[in-house]
mmCIF file of C-alpha atoms in Angstrom:
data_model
loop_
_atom_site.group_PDB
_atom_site.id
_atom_site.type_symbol
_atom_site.label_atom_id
_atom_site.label_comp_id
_atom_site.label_asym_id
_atom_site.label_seq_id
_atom_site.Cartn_x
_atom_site.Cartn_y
_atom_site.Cartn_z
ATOM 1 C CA UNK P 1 -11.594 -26.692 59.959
ATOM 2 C CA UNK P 2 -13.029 -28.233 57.146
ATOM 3 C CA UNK P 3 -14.098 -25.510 55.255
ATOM 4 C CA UNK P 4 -10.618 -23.981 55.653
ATOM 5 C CA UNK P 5 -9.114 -26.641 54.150
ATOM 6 C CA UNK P 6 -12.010 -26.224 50.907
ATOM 7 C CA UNK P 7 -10.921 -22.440 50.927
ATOM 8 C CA UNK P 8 -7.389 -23.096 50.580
ATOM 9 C CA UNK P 9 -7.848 -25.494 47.646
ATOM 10 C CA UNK P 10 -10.330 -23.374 45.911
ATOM 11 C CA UNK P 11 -7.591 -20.741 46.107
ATOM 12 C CA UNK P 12 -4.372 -22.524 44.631
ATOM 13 C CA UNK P 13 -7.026 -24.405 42.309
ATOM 14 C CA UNK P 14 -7.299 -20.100 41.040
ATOM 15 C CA UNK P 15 -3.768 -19.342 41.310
ATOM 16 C CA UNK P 16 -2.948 -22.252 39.023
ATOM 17 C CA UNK P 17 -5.591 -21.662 36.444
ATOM 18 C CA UNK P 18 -4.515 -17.773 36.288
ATOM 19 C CA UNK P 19 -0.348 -18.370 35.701
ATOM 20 C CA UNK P 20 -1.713 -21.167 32.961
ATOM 21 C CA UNK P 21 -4.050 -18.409 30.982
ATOM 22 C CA UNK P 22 -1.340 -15.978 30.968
ATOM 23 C CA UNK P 23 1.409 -18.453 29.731
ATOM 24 C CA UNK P 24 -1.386 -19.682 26.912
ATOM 25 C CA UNK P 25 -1.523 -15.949 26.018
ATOM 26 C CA UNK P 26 2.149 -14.993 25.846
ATOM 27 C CA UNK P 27 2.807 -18.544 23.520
ATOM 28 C CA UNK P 28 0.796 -17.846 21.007
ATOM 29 C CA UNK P 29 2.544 -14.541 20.656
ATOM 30 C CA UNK P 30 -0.891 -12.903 20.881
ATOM 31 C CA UNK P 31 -1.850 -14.354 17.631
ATOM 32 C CA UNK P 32 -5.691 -16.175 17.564
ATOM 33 C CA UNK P 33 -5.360 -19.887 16.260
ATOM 34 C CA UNK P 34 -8.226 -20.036 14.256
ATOM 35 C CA UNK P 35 -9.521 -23.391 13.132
ATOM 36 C CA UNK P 36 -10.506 -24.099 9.525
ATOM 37 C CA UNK P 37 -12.207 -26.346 7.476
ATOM 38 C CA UNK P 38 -10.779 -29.363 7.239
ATOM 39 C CA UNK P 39 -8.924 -29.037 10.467
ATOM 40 C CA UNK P 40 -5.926 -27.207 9.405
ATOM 41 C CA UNK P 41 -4.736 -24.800 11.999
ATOM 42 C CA UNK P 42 -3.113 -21.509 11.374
ATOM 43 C CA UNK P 43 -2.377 -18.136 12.790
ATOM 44 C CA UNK P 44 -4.919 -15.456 12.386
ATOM 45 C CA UNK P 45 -3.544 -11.782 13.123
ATOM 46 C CA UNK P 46 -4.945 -9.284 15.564
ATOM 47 C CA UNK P 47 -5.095 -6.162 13.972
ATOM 48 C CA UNK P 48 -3.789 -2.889 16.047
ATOM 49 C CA UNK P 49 -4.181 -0.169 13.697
ATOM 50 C CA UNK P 50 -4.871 0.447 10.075
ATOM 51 C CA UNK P 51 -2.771 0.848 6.944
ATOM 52 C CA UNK P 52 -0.503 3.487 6.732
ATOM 53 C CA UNK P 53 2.065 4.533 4.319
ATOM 54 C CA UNK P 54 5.750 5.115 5.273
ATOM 55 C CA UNK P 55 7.818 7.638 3.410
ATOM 56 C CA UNK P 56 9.627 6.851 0.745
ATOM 57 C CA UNK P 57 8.481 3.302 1.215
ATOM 58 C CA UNK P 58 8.150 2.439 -2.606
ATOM 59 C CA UNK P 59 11.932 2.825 -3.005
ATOM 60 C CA UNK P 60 13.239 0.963 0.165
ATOM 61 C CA UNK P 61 15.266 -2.039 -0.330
ATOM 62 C CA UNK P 62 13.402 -3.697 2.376
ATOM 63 C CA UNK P 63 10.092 -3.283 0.132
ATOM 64 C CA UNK P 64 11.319 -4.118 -2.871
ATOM 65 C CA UNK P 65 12.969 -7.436 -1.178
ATOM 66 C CA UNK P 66 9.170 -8.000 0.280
ATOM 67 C CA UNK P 67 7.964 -7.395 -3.461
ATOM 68 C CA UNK P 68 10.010 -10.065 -4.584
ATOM 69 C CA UNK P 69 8.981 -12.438 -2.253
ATOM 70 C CA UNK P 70 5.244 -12.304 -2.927
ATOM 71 C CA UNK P 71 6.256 -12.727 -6.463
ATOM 72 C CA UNK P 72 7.925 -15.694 -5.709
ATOM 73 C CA UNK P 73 5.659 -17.348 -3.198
ATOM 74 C CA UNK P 74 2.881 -16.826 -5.851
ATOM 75 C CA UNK P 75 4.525 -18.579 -8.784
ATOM 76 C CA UNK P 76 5.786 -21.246 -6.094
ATOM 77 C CA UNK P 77 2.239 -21.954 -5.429
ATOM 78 C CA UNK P 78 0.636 -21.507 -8.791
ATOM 79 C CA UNK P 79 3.262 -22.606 -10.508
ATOM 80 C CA UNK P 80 3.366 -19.347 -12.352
ATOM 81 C CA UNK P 81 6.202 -17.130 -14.421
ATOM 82 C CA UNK P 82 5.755 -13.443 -13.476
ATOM 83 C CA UNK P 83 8.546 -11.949 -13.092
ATOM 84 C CA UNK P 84 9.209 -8.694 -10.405
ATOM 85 C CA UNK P 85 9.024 -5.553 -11.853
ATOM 86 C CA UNK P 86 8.799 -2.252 -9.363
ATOM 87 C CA UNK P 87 6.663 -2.124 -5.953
ATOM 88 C CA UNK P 88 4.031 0.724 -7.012
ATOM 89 C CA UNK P 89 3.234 1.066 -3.627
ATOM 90 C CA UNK P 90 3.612 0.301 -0.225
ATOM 91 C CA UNK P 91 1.812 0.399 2.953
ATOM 92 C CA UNK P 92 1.773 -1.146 6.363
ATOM 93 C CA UNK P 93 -0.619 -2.014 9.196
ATOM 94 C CA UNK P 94 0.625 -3.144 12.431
ATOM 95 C CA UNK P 95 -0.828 -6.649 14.146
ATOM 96 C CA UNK P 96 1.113 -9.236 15.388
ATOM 97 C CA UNK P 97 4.129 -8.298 13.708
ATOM 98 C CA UNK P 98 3.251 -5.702 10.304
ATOM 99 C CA UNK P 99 0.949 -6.341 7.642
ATOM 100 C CA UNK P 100 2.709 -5.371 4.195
ATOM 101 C CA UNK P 101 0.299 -4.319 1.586
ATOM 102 C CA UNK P 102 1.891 -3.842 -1.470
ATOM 103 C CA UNK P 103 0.791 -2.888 -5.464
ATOM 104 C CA UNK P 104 3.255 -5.018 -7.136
ATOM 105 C CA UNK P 105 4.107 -4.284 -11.423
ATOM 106 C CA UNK P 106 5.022 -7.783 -13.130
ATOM 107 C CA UNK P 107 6.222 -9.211 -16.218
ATOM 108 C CA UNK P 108 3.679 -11.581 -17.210
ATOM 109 C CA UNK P 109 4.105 -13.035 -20.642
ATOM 110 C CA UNK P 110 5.823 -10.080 -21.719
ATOM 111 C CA UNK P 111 2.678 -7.970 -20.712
ATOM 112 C CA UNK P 112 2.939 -5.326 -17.540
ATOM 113 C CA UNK P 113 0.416 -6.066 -15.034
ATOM 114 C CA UNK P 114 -0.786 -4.935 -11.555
ATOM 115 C CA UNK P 115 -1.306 -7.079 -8.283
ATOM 116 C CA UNK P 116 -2.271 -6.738 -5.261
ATOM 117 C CA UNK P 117 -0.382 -8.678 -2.219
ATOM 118 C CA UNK P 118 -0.349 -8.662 1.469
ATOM 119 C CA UNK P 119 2.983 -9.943 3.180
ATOM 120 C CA UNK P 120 2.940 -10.456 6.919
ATOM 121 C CA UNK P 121 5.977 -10.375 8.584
ATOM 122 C CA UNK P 122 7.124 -11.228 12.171
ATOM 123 C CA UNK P 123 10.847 -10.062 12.799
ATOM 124 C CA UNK P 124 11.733 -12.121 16.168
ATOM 125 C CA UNK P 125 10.539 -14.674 14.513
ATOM 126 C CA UNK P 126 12.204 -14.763 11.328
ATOM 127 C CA UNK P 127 8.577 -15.173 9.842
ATOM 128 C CA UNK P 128 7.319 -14.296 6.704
ATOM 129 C CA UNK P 129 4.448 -15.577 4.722
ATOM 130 C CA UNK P 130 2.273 -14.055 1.739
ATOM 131 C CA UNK P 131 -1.412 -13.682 2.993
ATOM 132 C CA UNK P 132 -2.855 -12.389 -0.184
ATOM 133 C CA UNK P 133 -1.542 -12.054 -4.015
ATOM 134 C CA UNK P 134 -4.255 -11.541 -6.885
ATOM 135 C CA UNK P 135 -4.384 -9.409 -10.074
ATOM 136 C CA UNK P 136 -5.515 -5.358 -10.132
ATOM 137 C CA UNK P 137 -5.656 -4.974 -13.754
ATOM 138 C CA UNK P 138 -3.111 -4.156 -16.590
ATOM 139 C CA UNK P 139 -0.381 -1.464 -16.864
ATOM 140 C CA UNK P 140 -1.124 0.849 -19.400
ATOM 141 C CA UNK P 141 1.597 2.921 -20.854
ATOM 142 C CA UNK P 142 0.886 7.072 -21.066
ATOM 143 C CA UNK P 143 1.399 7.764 -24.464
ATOM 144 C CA UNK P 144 0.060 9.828 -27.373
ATOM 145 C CA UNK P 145 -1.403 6.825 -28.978
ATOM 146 C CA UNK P 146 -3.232 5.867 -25.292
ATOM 147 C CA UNK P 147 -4.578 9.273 -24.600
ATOM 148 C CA UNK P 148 -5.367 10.588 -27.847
ATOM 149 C CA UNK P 149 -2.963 12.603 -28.412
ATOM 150 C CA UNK P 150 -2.982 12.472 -32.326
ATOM 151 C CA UNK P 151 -0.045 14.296 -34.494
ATOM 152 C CA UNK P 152 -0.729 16.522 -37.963
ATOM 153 C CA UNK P 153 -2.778 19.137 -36.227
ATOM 154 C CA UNK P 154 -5.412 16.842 -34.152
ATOM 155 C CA UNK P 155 -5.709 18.921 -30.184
ATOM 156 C CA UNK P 156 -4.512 16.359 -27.991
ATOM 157 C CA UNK P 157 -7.069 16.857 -25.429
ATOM 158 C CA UNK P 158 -7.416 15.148 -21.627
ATOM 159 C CA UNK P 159 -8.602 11.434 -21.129
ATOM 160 C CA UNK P 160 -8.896 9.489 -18.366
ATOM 161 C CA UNK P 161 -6.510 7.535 -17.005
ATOM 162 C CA UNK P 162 -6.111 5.038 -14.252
ATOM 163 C CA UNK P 163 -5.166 5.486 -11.095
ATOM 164 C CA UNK P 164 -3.351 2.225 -10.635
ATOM 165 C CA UNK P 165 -1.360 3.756 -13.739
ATOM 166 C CA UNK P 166 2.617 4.025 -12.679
ATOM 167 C CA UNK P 167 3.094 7.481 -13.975
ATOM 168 C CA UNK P 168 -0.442 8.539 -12.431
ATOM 169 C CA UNK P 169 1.522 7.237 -9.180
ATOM 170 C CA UNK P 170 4.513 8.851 -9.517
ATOM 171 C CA UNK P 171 3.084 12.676 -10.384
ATOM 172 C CA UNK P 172 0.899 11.911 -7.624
ATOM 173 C CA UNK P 173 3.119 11.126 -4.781
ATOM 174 C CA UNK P 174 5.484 14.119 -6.101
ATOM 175 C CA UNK P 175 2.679 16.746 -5.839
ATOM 176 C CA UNK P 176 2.422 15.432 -2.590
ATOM 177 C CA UNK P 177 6.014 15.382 -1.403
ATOM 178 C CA UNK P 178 6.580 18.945 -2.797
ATOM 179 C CA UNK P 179 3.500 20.309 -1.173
ATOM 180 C CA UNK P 180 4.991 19.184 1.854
ATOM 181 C CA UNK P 181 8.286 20.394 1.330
ATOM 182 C CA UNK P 182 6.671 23.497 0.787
ATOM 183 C CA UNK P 183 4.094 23.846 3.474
ATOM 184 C CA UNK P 184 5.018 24.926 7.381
ATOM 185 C CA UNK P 185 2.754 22.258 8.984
ATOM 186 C CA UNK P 186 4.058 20.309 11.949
ATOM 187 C CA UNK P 187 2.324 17.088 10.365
ATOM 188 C CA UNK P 188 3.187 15.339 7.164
ATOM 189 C CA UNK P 189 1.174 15.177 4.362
ATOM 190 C CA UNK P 190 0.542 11.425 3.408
ATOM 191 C CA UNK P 191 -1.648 10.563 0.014
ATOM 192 C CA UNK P 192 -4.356 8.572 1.131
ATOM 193 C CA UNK P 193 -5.629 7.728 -2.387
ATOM 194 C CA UNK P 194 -5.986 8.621 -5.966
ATOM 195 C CA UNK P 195 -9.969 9.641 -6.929
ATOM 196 C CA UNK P 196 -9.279 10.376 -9.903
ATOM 197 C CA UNK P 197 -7.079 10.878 -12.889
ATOM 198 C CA UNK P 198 -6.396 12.659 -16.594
ATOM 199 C CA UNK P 199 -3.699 13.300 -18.849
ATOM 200 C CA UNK P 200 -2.661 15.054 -21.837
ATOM 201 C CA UNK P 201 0.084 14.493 -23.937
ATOM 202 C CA UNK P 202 2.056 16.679 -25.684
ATOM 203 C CA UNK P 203 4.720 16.092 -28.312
ATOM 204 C CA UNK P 204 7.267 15.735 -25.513
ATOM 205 C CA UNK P 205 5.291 16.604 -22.373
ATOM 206 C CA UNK P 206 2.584 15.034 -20.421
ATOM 207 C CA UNK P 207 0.419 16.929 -18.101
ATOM 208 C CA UNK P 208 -1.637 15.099 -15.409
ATOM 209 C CA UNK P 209 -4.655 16.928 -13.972
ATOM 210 C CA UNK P 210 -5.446 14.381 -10.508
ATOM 211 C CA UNK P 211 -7.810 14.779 -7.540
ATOM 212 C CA UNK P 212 -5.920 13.495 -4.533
ATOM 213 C CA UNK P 213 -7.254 12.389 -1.183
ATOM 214 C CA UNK P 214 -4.391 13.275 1.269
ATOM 215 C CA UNK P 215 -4.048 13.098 5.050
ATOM 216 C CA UNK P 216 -2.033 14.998 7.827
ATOM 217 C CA UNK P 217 -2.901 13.792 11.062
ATOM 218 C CA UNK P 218 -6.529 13.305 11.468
ATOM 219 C CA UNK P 219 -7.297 15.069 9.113
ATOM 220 C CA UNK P 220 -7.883 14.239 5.755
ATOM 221 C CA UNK P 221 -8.312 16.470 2.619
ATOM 222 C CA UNK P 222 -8.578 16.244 -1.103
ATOM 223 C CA UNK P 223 -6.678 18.729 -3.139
ATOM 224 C CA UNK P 224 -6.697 19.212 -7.209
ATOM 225 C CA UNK P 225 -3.622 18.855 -8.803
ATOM 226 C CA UNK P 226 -1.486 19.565 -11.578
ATOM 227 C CA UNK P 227 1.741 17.814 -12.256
ATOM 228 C CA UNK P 228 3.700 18.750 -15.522
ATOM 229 C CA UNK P 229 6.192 16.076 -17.278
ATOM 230 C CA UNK P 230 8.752 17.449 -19.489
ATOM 231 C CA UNK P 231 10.458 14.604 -21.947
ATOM 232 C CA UNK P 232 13.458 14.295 -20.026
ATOM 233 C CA UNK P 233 11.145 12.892 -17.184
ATOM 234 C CA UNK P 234 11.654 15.928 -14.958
ATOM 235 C CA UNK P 235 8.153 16.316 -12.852
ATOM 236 C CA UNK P 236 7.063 19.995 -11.775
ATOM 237 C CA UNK P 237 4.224 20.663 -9.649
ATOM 238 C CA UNK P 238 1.917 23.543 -11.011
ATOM 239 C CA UNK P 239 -1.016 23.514 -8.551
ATOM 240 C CA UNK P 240 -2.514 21.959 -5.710
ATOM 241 C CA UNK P 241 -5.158 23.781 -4.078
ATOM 242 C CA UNK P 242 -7.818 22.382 -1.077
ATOM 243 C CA UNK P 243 -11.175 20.893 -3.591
ATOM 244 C CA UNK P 244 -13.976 23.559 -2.723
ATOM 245 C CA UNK P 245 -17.129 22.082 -1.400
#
């Protein structure tokens, strides 16, 4: 009799301990509290997948609203001035909620720059918070003066440019868009990064020669392009063939 009754209360004592572990899972909304230094407490996110980026995602008034923020949380904490230009570009990763990373173009003392920020967001919630914001480098305008491209019968020639550069950005994601437009595969085509990047101006023409590292699927490639620029801003894609080994 006795060690019936010890069974039975080493069986609710399990019952009781499992319904309290699952309710301590499903309230912290199956984000880790992590404790730091100092003893302050806050929500660390579970990642789920890696970054990926959405189409069109540079243009979205949801991203550009997200830009905005991190521009303003970061001069709320630093006590800073930049002002929101353009989001660059855009990608997500889900964890508890999505992980925004975004290449942000500000005003800072009447200078372009770069930055880098990570927004986290939480929908149900109505939470939002910046996890990340720091500075990628300069914004350096394609011109002749920039490249080389010299008037009174100097060749212009190809330099190197940066791959952070806007315009570098823009050619880039329309060779990709086009190729896709173009192409019969049942996957998209998604560019996965810049390598690297030239250009050559003309007197009213830039031409950017690029080696993209693009996805579809599982798969990922890298393709050289060309992208032409005529002076009314029109882009044209000339070439993109697979790189050959």
């Amino acid at each position: 009799m006795k060690s019936n009754l010890i069974a039975c209360f080493l069986f609710s004592s399990l019952l009781v301990a499992s319904a309290s572990y699952s309710a301590a899972l499903g309230g912290t909304d199956r984000a880790a509290w992590a404790e730091e230094e100092g003893g302050d407490s806050r929500p660390t996110m579970a990642a789920l997948g890696g970054a990926h980026e959405p189409r069109g995602a540079e243009n979205s008034v949801e991203v550009e609203s997200l830009g905005r923020f991190a521009v303003d949380e970061h001069n709320s904490k630093e006590n800073g001035l930049l002002e929101f230009a353009r989001v660059v570009k855009a990608r997500e990763q889900v964890v508890a909620g999505t992980l925004h990373h975004l290449t942000i173009e500000a005003v800072d003392a009447g200078k372009k720059k770069l930055y880098e920020a990570k927004v986290w967001v939480k929908p149900w919630m109505n939470f939002k918070e910046l996890q990340e914001f720091k500075h990628a480098g300069d914004v350096p305008s394609v011109t002749p003066a920039d490249l080389g491209a010299w008037r009174g019968g100097h060749a212009p020639g190809w330099q190197e440019v940066p791959v952070h550069d806007p315009e570098v950005q823009d050619a880039a994601n329309h060779a990709v868009k086009t190729f896709q437009q173009r192409s019969n595969s049942l996957f998209p085509y998604e560019l996965h990064e810049i390598v690297h990047a030239k250009a050559e101006v003309a007197e009213s023409s830039v031409k950017f020669d690029m080696l993209l590292k693009v996805k579809r699927g599982d798969k990922e490639e890298k393709f050289k392009v060309e992208v032409h620029k005529n002076h009314e801003g029109i882009l044209r894609l000339n070439q993109m063939v697979p790189e050959q080994s």
